[in-house]
């Protein structure tokens, strides 16, 4: 395997890929005859040279200001805070949200050594101070890390701008789901978030 | 995600990596600040430019003839046939085998559309004809594909060289294992392969 060692080592650095998987992948890439290695090189060069973080929302972008931030048809008073670029993508797929976004690139997780300073929090506070934002929707995950992050941001945002409205996405029984199979915490949250009908 | 799309598409081409995993990996590679993308590019360029198949044993090598094939201290009368480069590596780790190898790069699997013509079989037959090989050890996996391949090679090798000895690696209870937890087929094979003691 020695000739493939550098590639195996690089691939092992990817999250969730151990040495065995990396070895298997390296052999497959080497054995491939359809230009997979060239494709990977080209696309990796592309991200190192052309892809940046949007200076406003911190999402992944090919321009300094991304398409969403520069879209004048969107509601610039509404800001949705998400953990990951993929969360933004999922919300965009619903076609229900027309405001702006802010991507934190993670959540507070003391066990993993991730604190607020590792997230794009300062940029968020600056935006809330400088832009005319009326409501911040905290759309971090409803799990311990996401909840901690939401609580932390609520405190920070309230302190920096008392006029701002802060909201949190709802948790509850998924659409199409049944109470029978819901876990107790979700069911309790679903009751707590009940609304007039 | 559009800026990362080319990379996500390339990564999705890797075996066992779907679109969701590819997206996660692409974001991690982009977000990494320790030179992971550069590392991957360098090692991919290395395998496309410097790594080849050994012209004799078909193993992955940085020379036309690999270190094992050119090692004059090895027993050139003994040839061990394996499915994958990783199998060769595992046998080398035992330090018990001092003969040569031949790597097939796969096994016959009609369900996956893999026939003998997709494997390095012709090169094997040529070696057996041209080199002074006295015994071929068929070390393909003891699973349906590996067994089929072993049977196919036995027939082919016997036909091309009647003097050659053909052997097959033993199956049985793993060292440290117990009969109680062995599956019936392994136990039957272990009895069938019994030897004087």
mmCIF file of C-alpha atoms in Angstrom:
data_model
loop_
_atom_site.group_PDB
_atom_site.id
_atom_site.type_symbol
_atom_site.label_atom_id
_atom_site.label_comp_id
_atom_site.label_asym_id
_atom_site.label_seq_id
_atom_site.Cartn_x
_atom_site.Cartn_y
_atom_site.Cartn_z
ATOM 1 C CA UNK A 1 0.000 0.000 0.000
ATOM 2 C CA UNK A 2 3.001 2.267 0.469
ATOM 3 C CA UNK A 3 2.522 4.082 -2.868
ATOM 4 C CA UNK A 4 -1.030 5.055 -1.856
ATOM 5 C CA UNK A 5 -0.038 6.062 1.680
ATOM 6 C CA UNK A 6 -0.098 9.845 1.159
ATOM 7 C CA UNK A 7 -3.628 9.633 -0.270
ATOM 8 C CA UNK A 8 -4.781 7.241 2.463
ATOM 9 C CA UNK A 9 -3.426 9.654 5.084
ATOM 10 C CA UNK A 10 -5.195 12.662 3.506
ATOM 11 C CA UNK A 11 -8.481 10.780 3.190
ATOM 12 C CA UNK A 12 -8.240 9.613 6.831
ATOM 13 C CA UNK A 13 -8.303 13.266 7.839
ATOM 14 C CA UNK A 14 -11.884 13.528 6.569
ATOM 15 C CA UNK A 15 -14.467 13.314 9.353
ATOM 16 C CA UNK A 16 -15.982 9.845 9.736
ATOM 17 C CA UNK A 17 -13.390 8.141 7.533
ATOM 18 C CA UNK A 18 -11.038 5.742 9.291
ATOM 19 C CA UNK A 19 -7.924 4.089 7.926
ATOM 20 C CA UNK A 20 -9.758 1.053 6.519
ATOM 21 C CA UNK A 21 -12.274 3.174 4.611
ATOM 22 C CA UNK A 22 -9.529 5.514 3.444
ATOM 23 C CA UNK A 23 -7.542 2.544 2.086
ATOM 24 C CA UNK A 24 -10.600 1.239 0.244
ATOM 25 C CA UNK A 25 -11.355 4.683 -1.204
ATOM 26 C CA UNK A 26 -7.735 5.260 -2.257
ATOM 27 C CA UNK A 27 -7.641 1.931 -4.104
ATOM 28 C CA UNK A 28 -10.957 2.707 -5.818
ATOM 29 C CA UNK A 29 -9.750 6.165 -6.863
ATOM 30 C CA UNK A 30 -6.506 4.724 -8.188
ATOM 31 C CA UNK A 31 -8.258 1.901 -10.005
ATOM 32 C CA UNK A 32 -10.954 4.127 -11.523
ATOM 33 C CA UNK A 33 -10.635 4.671 -15.258
ATOM 34 C CA UNK A 34 -13.294 7.370 -15.671
ATOM 35 C CA UNK A 35 -11.233 10.374 -14.544
ATOM 36 C CA UNK A 36 -12.402 10.396 -10.916
ATOM 37 C CA UNK A 37 -9.012 11.527 -9.556
ATOM 38 C CA UNK A 38 -8.845 14.371 -12.098
ATOM 39 C CA UNK A 39 -12.416 15.359 -11.210
ATOM 40 C CA UNK A 40 -11.584 15.461 -7.519
ATOM 41 C CA UNK A 41 -8.433 17.506 -8.133
ATOM 42 C CA UNK A 42 -10.351 20.003 -10.300
ATOM 43 C CA UNK A 43 -13.170 20.449 -7.817
ATOM 44 C CA UNK A 44 -10.779 20.718 -4.861
ATOM 45 C CA UNK A 45 -8.758 23.371 -6.688
ATOM 46 C CA UNK A 46 -12.070 25.139 -7.403
ATOM 47 C CA UNK A 47 -13.025 25.351 -3.735
ATOM 48 C CA UNK A 48 -9.570 26.489 -2.650
ATOM 49 C CA UNK A 49 -9.445 29.206 -5.309
ATOM 50 C CA UNK A 50 -13.007 30.337 -5.957
ATOM 51 C CA UNK A 51 -15.179 29.597 -2.931
ATOM 52 C CA UNK A 52 -15.348 31.979 0.041
ATOM 53 C CA UNK A 53 -17.621 32.791 2.975
ATOM 54 C CA UNK A 54 -20.237 35.477 2.216
ATOM 55 C CA UNK A 55 -19.084 38.576 4.105
ATOM 56 C CA UNK A 56 -22.629 39.198 5.355
ATOM 57 C CA UNK A 57 -24.364 35.900 6.121
ATOM 58 C CA UNK A 58 -21.185 33.718 6.318
ATOM 59 C CA UNK A 59 -22.718 31.159 3.958
ATOM 60 C CA UNK A 60 -20.563 29.457 1.341
ATOM 61 C CA UNK A 61 -20.429 31.609 -1.774
ATOM 62 C CA UNK A 62 -18.537 32.343 -4.966
ATOM 63 C CA UNK A 63 -18.937 36.103 -4.455
ATOM 64 C CA UNK A 64 -17.985 38.314 -1.503
ATOM 65 C CA UNK A 65 -21.711 38.887 -0.986
ATOM 66 C CA UNK A 66 -23.823 35.817 -1.783
ATOM 67 C CA UNK A 67 -26.860 35.595 -4.046
ATOM 68 C CA UNK A 68 -29.328 35.588 -1.148
ATOM 69 C CA UNK A 69 -27.794 38.621 0.592
ATOM 70 C CA UNK A 70 -27.718 40.599 -2.664
ATOM 71 C CA UNK A 71 -31.278 39.618 -3.668
ATOM 72 C CA UNK A 72 -33.236 42.892 -3.294
ATOM 73 C CA UNK A 73 -36.593 41.111 -3.348
ATOM 74 C CA UNK A 74 -35.975 39.508 0.051
ATOM 75 C CA UNK A 75 -37.202 40.830 3.394
ATOM 76 C CA UNK A 76 -34.137 42.476 4.950
ATOM 77 C CA UNK A 77 -35.851 42.976 8.317
ATOM 78 C CA UNK A 78 -36.033 39.254 9.030
ATOM 79 C CA UNK A 79 -32.913 37.240 9.913
ATOM 80 C CA UNK A 80 -32.858 33.478 10.332
ATOM 81 C CA UNK A 81 -29.859 32.079 12.271
ATOM 82 C CA UNK A 82 -28.836 28.516 11.377
ATOM 83 C CA UNK A 83 -25.987 26.261 12.463
ATOM 84 C CA UNK A 84 -24.848 24.958 9.081
ATOM 85 C CA UNK A 85 -24.924 25.861 5.373
ATOM 86 C CA UNK A 86 -26.927 22.689 4.815
ATOM 87 C CA UNK A 87 -29.645 23.979 7.199
ATOM 88 C CA UNK A 88 -29.964 27.138 5.106
ATOM 89 C CA UNK A 89 -30.299 24.957 2.020
ATOM 90 C CA UNK A 90 -33.073 22.900 3.640
ATOM 91 C CA UNK A 91 -35.020 26.055 4.581
ATOM 92 C CA UNK A 92 -34.579 27.444 1.053
ATOM 93 C CA UNK A 93 -36.052 24.208 -0.313
ATOM 94 C CA UNK A 94 -39.315 24.877 1.573
ATOM 95 C CA UNK A 95 -39.746 28.138 -0.469
ATOM 96 C CA UNK A 96 -41.611 29.498 2.570
ATOM 97 C CA UNK A 97 -38.976 31.876 3.907
ATOM 98 C CA UNK A 98 -38.110 35.146 2.189
ATOM 99 C CA UNK A 99 -35.892 36.808 4.795
ATOM 100 C CA UNK A 100 -32.109 36.766 5.174
ATOM 101 C CA UNK A 101 -29.869 34.234 6.909
ATOM 102 C CA UNK A 102 -26.893 34.067 9.202
ATOM 103 C CA UNK A 103 -24.802 30.878 9.315
ATOM 104 C CA UNK A 104 -23.012 30.171 12.612
ATOM 105 C CA UNK A 105 -20.944 27.234 11.289
ATOM 106 C CA UNK A 106 -21.550 25.089 14.338
ATOM 107 C CA UNK A 107 -23.180 25.129 17.759
ATOM 108 C CA UNK A 108 -21.878 25.615 21.279
ATOM 109 C CA UNK A 109 -20.685 22.247 22.561
ATOM 110 C CA UNK A 110 -18.451 22.336 25.651
ATOM 111 C CA UNK A 111 -17.848 18.566 25.387
ATOM 112 C CA UNK A 112 -16.312 19.062 21.932
ATOM 113 C CA UNK A 113 -14.497 22.192 23.072
ATOM 114 C CA UNK A 114 -16.629 24.456 20.868
ATOM 115 C CA UNK A 115 -17.450 27.790 22.466
ATOM 116 C CA UNK A 116 -19.163 30.941 21.103
ATOM 117 C CA UNK A 117 -15.784 32.280 19.937
ATOM 118 C CA UNK A 118 -15.555 29.359 17.467
ATOM 119 C CA UNK A 119 -18.834 30.381 15.810
ATOM 120 C CA UNK A 120 -19.704 33.368 13.617
ATOM 121 C CA UNK A 121 -21.361 35.122 16.549
ATOM 122 C CA UNK A 122 -19.507 38.443 16.432
ATOM 123 C CA UNK A 123 -20.527 38.922 12.797
ATOM 124 C CA UNK A 124 -24.146 38.267 13.834
ATOM 125 C CA UNK A 125 -24.052 40.894 16.598
ATOM 126 C CA UNK A 126 -22.523 43.402 14.173
ATOM 127 C CA UNK A 127 -25.268 42.763 11.625
ATOM 128 C CA UNK A 128 -27.995 43.179 14.209
ATOM 129 C CA UNK A 129 -26.401 46.498 15.259
ATOM 130 C CA UNK A 130 -25.787 47.838 11.753
ATOM 131 C CA UNK A 131 -28.669 46.483 9.653
ATOM 132 C CA UNK A 132 -32.345 47.269 10.088
ATOM 133 C CA UNK A 133 -33.317 43.848 11.436
ATOM 134 C CA UNK A 134 -36.598 43.610 13.316
ATOM 135 C CA UNK A 135 -36.811 39.902 14.045
ATOM 136 C CA UNK A 136 -34.179 37.213 14.551
ATOM 137 C CA UNK A 137 -35.438 33.635 14.161
ATOM 138 C CA UNK A 138 -33.160 31.231 16.034
ATOM 139 C CA UNK A 139 -33.254 28.090 13.875
ATOM 140 C CA UNK A 140 -30.506 26.081 15.567
ATOM 141 C CA UNK A 141 -31.307 22.389 16.063
ATOM 142 C CA UNK A 142 -33.687 21.426 18.898
ATOM 143 C CA UNK A 143 -30.983 19.255 20.508
ATOM 144 C CA UNK A 144 -28.789 20.100 23.519
ATOM 145 C CA UNK A 145 -26.096 21.932 21.507
ATOM 146 C CA UNK A 146 -28.613 23.860 19.419
ATOM 147 C CA UNK A 147 -30.746 24.772 22.434
ATOM 148 C CA UNK A 148 -27.689 25.982 24.360
ATOM 149 C CA UNK A 149 -26.661 28.080 21.371
ATOM 150 C CA UNK A 150 -30.169 29.541 21.013
ATOM 151 C CA UNK A 151 -30.297 30.468 24.713
ATOM 152 C CA UNK A 152 -26.846 32.035 24.522
ATOM 153 C CA UNK A 153 -27.755 34.096 21.437
ATOM 154 C CA UNK A 154 -31.085 35.197 22.929
ATOM 155 C CA UNK A 155 -29.261 36.627 25.954
ATOM 156 C CA UNK A 156 -26.588 38.315 23.834
ATOM 157 C CA UNK A 157 -29.013 39.769 21.268
ATOM 158 C CA UNK A 158 -31.446 41.063 23.899
ATOM 159 C CA UNK A 159 -28.576 42.808 25.647
ATOM 160 C CA UNK A 160 -27.252 44.432 22.466
ATOM 161 C CA UNK A 161 -30.604 45.522 21.044
ATOM 162 C CA UNK A 162 -33.637 45.643 23.320
ATOM 163 C CA UNK A 163 -36.070 46.524 20.503
ATOM 164 C CA UNK A 164 -35.411 43.395 18.507
ATOM 165 C CA UNK A 165 -37.910 40.533 18.413
ATOM 166 C CA UNK A 166 -36.316 37.105 18.980
ATOM 167 C CA UNK A 167 -38.165 33.923 18.021
ATOM 168 C CA UNK A 168 -37.386 30.208 18.010
ATOM 169 C CA UNK A 169 -38.508 27.574 15.490
ATOM 170 C CA UNK A 170 -41.225 25.238 16.800
ATOM 171 C CA UNK A 171 -40.669 21.642 17.889
ATOM 172 C CA UNK A 172 -43.492 19.099 17.763
ATOM 173 C CA UNK A 173 -44.881 16.013 16.101
ATOM 174 C CA UNK A 174 -43.572 15.918 12.504
ATOM 175 C CA UNK A 175 -46.199 16.403 9.795
ATOM 176 C CA UNK A 176 -47.494 12.928 8.886
ATOM 177 C CA UNK A 177 -46.297 11.528 12.229
ATOM 178 C CA UNK A 178 -48.356 9.982 15.032
ATOM 179 C CA UNK A 179 -48.545 10.719 18.757
ATOM 180 C CA UNK A 180 -48.214 6.992 19.405
ATOM 181 C CA UNK A 181 -44.621 6.922 18.171
ATOM 182 C CA UNK A 182 -43.526 10.372 19.324
ATOM 183 C CA UNK A 183 -40.976 10.504 22.117
ATOM 184 C CA UNK A 184 -42.213 12.089 25.382
ATOM 185 C CA UNK A 185 -40.019 15.191 25.072
ATOM 186 C CA UNK A 186 -41.247 15.985 21.565
ATOM 187 C CA UNK A 187 -44.849 15.419 22.658
ATOM 188 C CA UNK A 188 -44.384 17.690 25.675
ATOM 189 C CA UNK A 189 -42.836 20.360 23.428
ATOM 190 C CA UNK A 190 -45.681 19.937 20.960
ATOM 191 C CA UNK A 191 -48.186 20.637 23.759
ATOM 192 C CA UNK A 192 -46.159 23.558 25.055
ATOM 193 C CA UNK A 193 -46.020 25.121 21.567
ATOM 194 C CA UNK A 194 -49.790 24.663 21.019
ATOM 195 C CA UNK A 195 -51.574 27.529 19.292
ATOM 196 C CA UNK A 196 -55.099 28.829 18.757
ATOM 197 C CA UNK A 197 -57.043 26.835 16.213
ATOM 198 C CA UNK B 1 -24.487 24.829 -1.682
ATOM 199 C CA UNK B 2 -24.076 25.700 -5.348
ATOM 200 C CA UNK B 3 -20.411 26.802 -4.991
ATOM 201 C CA UNK B 4 -19.521 23.384 -3.541
ATOM 202 C CA UNK B 5 -21.563 21.432 -6.111
ATOM 203 C CA UNK B 6 -18.627 20.289 -8.295
ATOM 204 C CA UNK B 7 -16.840 18.889 -5.229
ATOM 205 C CA UNK B 8 -20.022 17.283 -3.879
ATOM 206 C CA UNK B 9 -20.567 15.622 -7.271
ATOM 207 C CA UNK B 10 -16.981 14.292 -7.411
ATOM 208 C CA UNK B 11 -17.144 12.993 -3.840
ATOM 209 C CA UNK B 12 -20.493 11.289 -4.553
ATOM 210 C CA UNK B 13 -18.712 9.210 -7.173
ATOM 211 C CA UNK B 14 -16.694 7.511 -4.440
ATOM 212 C CA UNK B 15 -18.069 4.084 -3.486
ATOM 213 C CA UNK B 16 -20.257 4.147 -0.392
ATOM 214 C CA UNK B 17 -20.557 7.937 -0.312
ATOM 215 C CA UNK B 18 -24.033 9.310 -1.013
ATOM 216 C CA UNK B 19 -25.051 12.897 -1.634
ATOM 217 C CA UNK B 20 -25.640 13.697 2.044
ATOM 218 C CA UNK B 21 -22.200 12.411 3.103
ATOM 219 C CA UNK B 22 -20.564 14.124 0.140
ATOM 220 C CA UNK B 23 -22.169 17.433 1.143
ATOM 221 C CA UNK B 24 -20.974 17.029 4.716
ATOM 222 C CA UNK B 25 -17.440 16.143 3.563
ATOM 223 C CA UNK B 26 -17.306 19.041 1.084
ATOM 224 C CA UNK B 27 -18.301 21.528 3.790
ATOM 225 C CA UNK B 28 -15.698 20.082 6.164
ATOM 226 C CA UNK B 29 -12.991 20.256 3.518
ATOM 227 C CA UNK B 30 -13.927 23.838 2.674
ATOM 228 C CA UNK B 31 -14.099 24.877 6.309
ATOM 229 C CA UNK B 32 -10.838 23.194 7.278
ATOM 230 C CA UNK B 33 -7.979 25.575 8.008
ATOM 231 C CA UNK B 34 -5.159 23.028 8.270
ATOM 232 C CA UNK B 35 -4.483 22.552 4.568
ATOM 233 C CA UNK B 36 -6.632 19.454 4.070
ATOM 234 C CA UNK B 37 -7.730 20.439 0.536
ATOM 235 C CA UNK B 38 -4.104 21.083 -0.487
ATOM 236 C CA UNK B 39 -3.102 17.741 1.032
ATOM 237 C CA UNK B 40 -5.785 15.918 -0.906
ATOM 238 C CA UNK B 41 -4.837 17.668 -4.147
ATOM 239 C CA UNK B 42 -1.152 16.813 -3.654
ATOM 240 C CA UNK B 43 -1.797 13.162 -2.873
ATOM 241 C CA UNK B 44 -4.289 12.788 -5.742
ATOM 242 C CA UNK B 45 -1.781 14.309 -8.155
ATOM 243 C CA UNK B 46 0.796 11.874 -6.748
ATOM 244 C CA UNK B 47 -1.326 8.808 -7.503
ATOM 245 C CA UNK B 48 -2.242 10.021 -10.994
ATOM 246 C CA UNK B 49 1.381 10.769 -11.874
ATOM 247 C CA UNK B 50 3.557 8.360 -9.899
ATOM 248 C CA UNK B 51 1.572 5.259 -8.997
ATOM 249 C CA UNK B 52 1.181 2.350 -11.431
ATOM 250 C CA UNK B 53 0.338 -1.350 -11.392
ATOM 251 C CA UNK B 54 3.382 -3.633 -11.021
ATOM 252 C CA UNK B 55 3.868 -5.238 -14.426
ATOM 253 C CA UNK B 56 4.386 -8.643 -12.826
ATOM 254 C CA UNK B 57 2.104 -9.031 -9.803
ATOM 255 C CA UNK B 58 -0.358 -6.220 -10.692
ATOM 256 C CA UNK B 59 -0.049 -4.770 -7.193
ATOM 257 C CA UNK B 60 -0.018 -1.019 -6.677
ATOM 258 C CA UNK B 61 3.546 0.240 -7.042
ATOM 259 C CA UNK B 62 5.729 3.264 -7.693
ATOM 260 C CA UNK B 63 8.020 1.246 -9.972
ATOM 261 C CA UNK B 64 7.220 -0.812 -13.062
ATOM 262 C CA UNK B 65 8.282 -3.862 -11.030
ATOM 263 C CA UNK B 66 7.316 -3.607 -7.361
ATOM 264 C CA UNK B 67 9.547 -4.117 -4.310
ATOM 265 C CA UNK B 68 8.216 -7.618 -3.634
ATOM 266 C CA UNK B 69 8.664 -8.851 -7.219
ATOM 267 C CA UNK B 70 12.202 -7.476 -7.372
ATOM 268 C CA UNK B 71 13.181 -8.857 -3.942
ATOM 269 C CA UNK B 72 15.661 -11.637 -4.800
ATOM 270 C CA UNK B 73 15.409 -13.194 -1.326
ATOM 271 C CA UNK B 74 11.838 -14.327 -1.955
ATOM 272 C CA UNK B 75 10.771 -17.794 -3.115
ATOM 273 C CA UNK B 76 9.999 -17.349 -6.812
ATOM 274 C CA UNK B 77 8.490 -20.842 -7.129
ATOM 275 C CA UNK B 78 5.535 -20.006 -4.912
ATOM 276 C CA UNK B 79 2.730 -17.706 -6.085
ATOM 277 C CA UNK B 80 -0.131 -16.505 -3.891
ATOM 278 C CA UNK B 81 -3.203 -15.225 -5.763
ATOM 279 C CA UNK B 82 -5.283 -12.610 -3.894
ATOM 280 C CA UNK B 83 -8.321 -10.525 -4.812
ATOM 281 C CA UNK B 84 -7.189 -7.124 -3.588
ATOM 282 C CA UNK B 85 -4.003 -5.158 -2.809
ATOM 283 C CA UNK B 86 -5.229 -4.955 0.785
ATOM 284 C CA UNK B 87 -5.262 -8.785 0.998
ATOM 285 C CA UNK B 88 -1.606 -8.845 -0.029
ATOM 286 C CA UNK B 89 -0.881 -6.279 2.658
ATOM 287 C CA UNK B 90 -2.633 -8.409 5.293
ATOM 288 C CA UNK B 91 -0.617 -11.496 4.305
ATOM 289 C CA UNK B 92 2.619 -9.492 4.376
ATOM 290 C CA UNK B 93 1.753 -8.387 7.905
ATOM 291 C CA UNK B 94 1.819 -12.030 9.080
ATOM 292 C CA UNK B 95 5.525 -12.247 8.043
ATOM 293 C CA UNK B 96 4.859 -15.962 7.385
ATOM 294 C CA UNK B 97 4.843 -15.933 3.594
ATOM 295 C CA UNK B 98 7.988 -15.493 1.542
ATOM 296 C CA UNK B 99 6.745 -16.282 -1.966
ATOM 297 C CA UNK B 100 5.436 -13.961 -4.683
ATOM 298 C CA UNK B 101 1.928 -12.604 -5.235
ATOM 299 C CA UNK B 102 -0.557 -12.006 -7.988
ATOM 300 C CA UNK B 103 -3.356 -9.481 -7.443
ATOM 301 C CA UNK B 104 -6.578 -10.109 -9.398
ATOM 302 C CA UNK B 105 -8.219 -6.771 -8.490
ATOM 303 C CA UNK B 106 -11.584 -8.323 -7.792
ATOM 304 C CA UNK B 107 -13.463 -11.604 -7.898
ATOM 305 C CA UNK B 108 -15.904 -13.161 -10.337
ATOM 306 C CA UNK B 109 -19.385 -11.899 -9.465
ATOM 307 C CA UNK B 110 -22.039 -12.392 -12.152
ATOM 308 C CA UNK B 111 -24.566 -10.403 -10.085
ATOM 309 C CA UNK B 112 -22.275 -7.355 -10.250
ATOM 310 C CA UNK B 113 -21.443 -8.035 -13.891
ATOM 311 C CA UNK B 114 -17.825 -8.926 -13.073
ATOM 312 C CA UNK B 115 -16.436 -11.756 -15.202
ATOM 313 C CA UNK B 116 -12.900 -13.214 -15.525
ATOM 314 C CA UNK B 117 -12.123 -10.701 -18.298
ATOM 315 C CA UNK B 118 -12.471 -7.872 -15.713
ATOM 316 C CA UNK B 119 -9.759 -9.417 -13.525
ATOM 317 C CA UNK B 120 -5.980 -9.727 -14.043
ATOM 318 C CA UNK B 121 -6.365 -13.379 -15.044
ATOM 319 C CA UNK B 122 -4.562 -13.323 -18.391
ATOM 320 C CA UNK B 123 -1.466 -11.856 -16.723
ATOM 321 C CA UNK B 124 -1.626 -14.703 -14.184
ATOM 322 C CA UNK B 125 -1.777 -17.400 -16.872
ATOM 323 C CA UNK B 126 1.168 -15.771 -18.655
ATOM 324 C CA UNK B 127 3.222 -15.759 -15.469
ATOM 325 C CA UNK B 128 2.474 -19.391 -14.753
ATOM 326 C CA UNK B 129 3.559 -20.246 -18.314
ATOM 327 C CA UNK B 130 6.701 -18.102 -18.373
ATOM 328 C CA UNK B 131 8.014 -18.181 -14.796
ATOM 329 C CA UNK B 132 9.214 -21.217 -12.893
ATOM 330 C CA UNK B 133 6.248 -21.437 -10.555
ATOM 331 C CA UNK B 134 5.696 -24.770 -8.787
ATOM 332 C CA UNK B 135 2.745 -23.972 -6.546
ATOM 333 C CA UNK B 136 -0.116 -21.505 -6.833
ATOM 334 C CA UNK B 137 -1.932 -20.744 -3.572
ATOM 335 C CA UNK B 138 -5.451 -19.511 -4.269
ATOM 336 C CA UNK B 139 -6.072 -17.013 -1.459
ATOM 337 C CA UNK B 140 -9.324 -15.486 -2.674
ATOM 338 C CA UNK B 141 -11.950 -14.958 0.037
ATOM 339 C CA UNK B 142 -13.880 -17.997 1.276
ATOM 340 C CA UNK B 143 -17.185 -16.380 0.236
ATOM 341 C CA UNK B 144 -19.291 -17.159 -2.887
ATOM 342 C CA UNK B 145 -17.393 -14.746 -5.190
ATOM 343 C CA UNK B 146 -13.981 -15.826 -3.933
ATOM 344 C CA UNK B 147 -14.856 -19.538 -4.115
ATOM 345 C CA UNK B 148 -16.183 -19.166 -7.667
ATOM 346 C CA UNK B 149 -12.990 -17.360 -8.640
ATOM 347 C CA UNK B 150 -10.818 -20.031 -7.018
ATOM 348 C CA UNK B 151 -12.689 -22.825 -8.824
ATOM 349 C CA UNK B 152 -12.438 -20.976 -12.128
ATOM 350 C CA UNK B 153 -8.681 -20.398 -11.710
ATOM 351 C CA UNK B 154 -8.056 -24.002 -10.646
ATOM 352 C CA UNK B 155 -9.653 -25.241 -13.882
ATOM 353 C CA UNK B 156 -7.793 -22.744 -16.031
ATOM 354 C CA UNK B 157 -4.400 -23.277 -14.375
ATOM 355 C CA UNK B 158 -4.667 -27.092 -14.440
ATOM 356 C CA UNK B 159 -5.464 -26.928 -18.142
ATOM 357 C CA UNK B 160 -2.543 -24.652 -18.965
ATOM 358 C CA UNK B 161 0.072 -26.414 -16.830
ATOM 359 C CA UNK B 162 -0.584 -29.937 -15.605
ATOM 360 C CA UNK B 163 2.596 -30.110 -13.509
ATOM 361 C CA UNK B 164 1.686 -27.209 -11.283
ATOM 362 C CA UNK B 165 0.487 -27.726 -7.716
ATOM 363 C CA UNK B 166 -2.646 -25.730 -6.861
ATOM 364 C CA UNK B 167 -3.639 -25.159 -3.233
ATOM 365 C CA UNK B 168 -6.344 -23.221 -1.426
ATOM 366 C CA UNK B 169 -6.110 -21.375 1.901
ATOM 367 C CA UNK B 170 -7.835 -23.169 4.797
ATOM 368 C CA UNK B 171 -11.155 -22.153 6.296
ATOM 369 C CA UNK B 172 -12.039 -23.009 9.883
ATOM 370 C CA UNK B 173 -12.603 -21.747 13.391
ATOM 371 C CA UNK B 174 -10.592 -18.512 13.821
ATOM 372 C CA UNK B 175 -7.701 -18.725 16.280
ATOM 373 C CA UNK B 176 -9.078 -17.715 19.682
ATOM 374 C CA UNK B 177 -12.633 -18.561 18.587
ATOM 375 C CA UNK B 178 -15.009 -21.185 19.979
ATOM 376 C CA UNK B 179 -17.000 -23.974 18.332
ATOM 377 C CA UNK B 180 -20.060 -22.786 20.225
ATOM 378 C CA UNK B 181 -20.247 -19.560 18.259
ATOM 379 C CA UNK B 182 -18.986 -20.835 14.900
ATOM 380 C CA UNK B 183 -21.515 -20.949 12.064
ATOM 381 C CA UNK B 184 -22.330 -24.476 10.770
ATOM 382 C CA UNK B 185 -20.606 -23.929 7.403
ATOM 383 C CA UNK B 186 -17.350 -22.804 8.991
ATOM 384 C CA UNK B 187 -17.474 -25.699 11.439
ATOM 385 C CA UNK B 188 -18.114 -28.186 8.624
ATOM 386 C CA UNK B 189 -15.208 -26.709 6.662
ATOM 387 C CA UNK B 190 -13.022 -26.875 9.755
ATOM 388 C CA UNK B 191 -13.763 -30.608 10.048
ATOM 389 C CA UNK B 192 -13.219 -31.154 6.338
ATOM 390 C CA UNK B 193 -9.836 -29.412 6.460
ATOM 391 C CA UNK B 194 -8.719 -31.412 9.567
ATOM 392 C CA UNK B 195 -5.092 -32.549 9.588
ATOM 393 C CA UNK B 196 -2.907 -35.066 11.389
ATOM 394 C CA UNK B 197 -1.977 -33.985 14.883
#
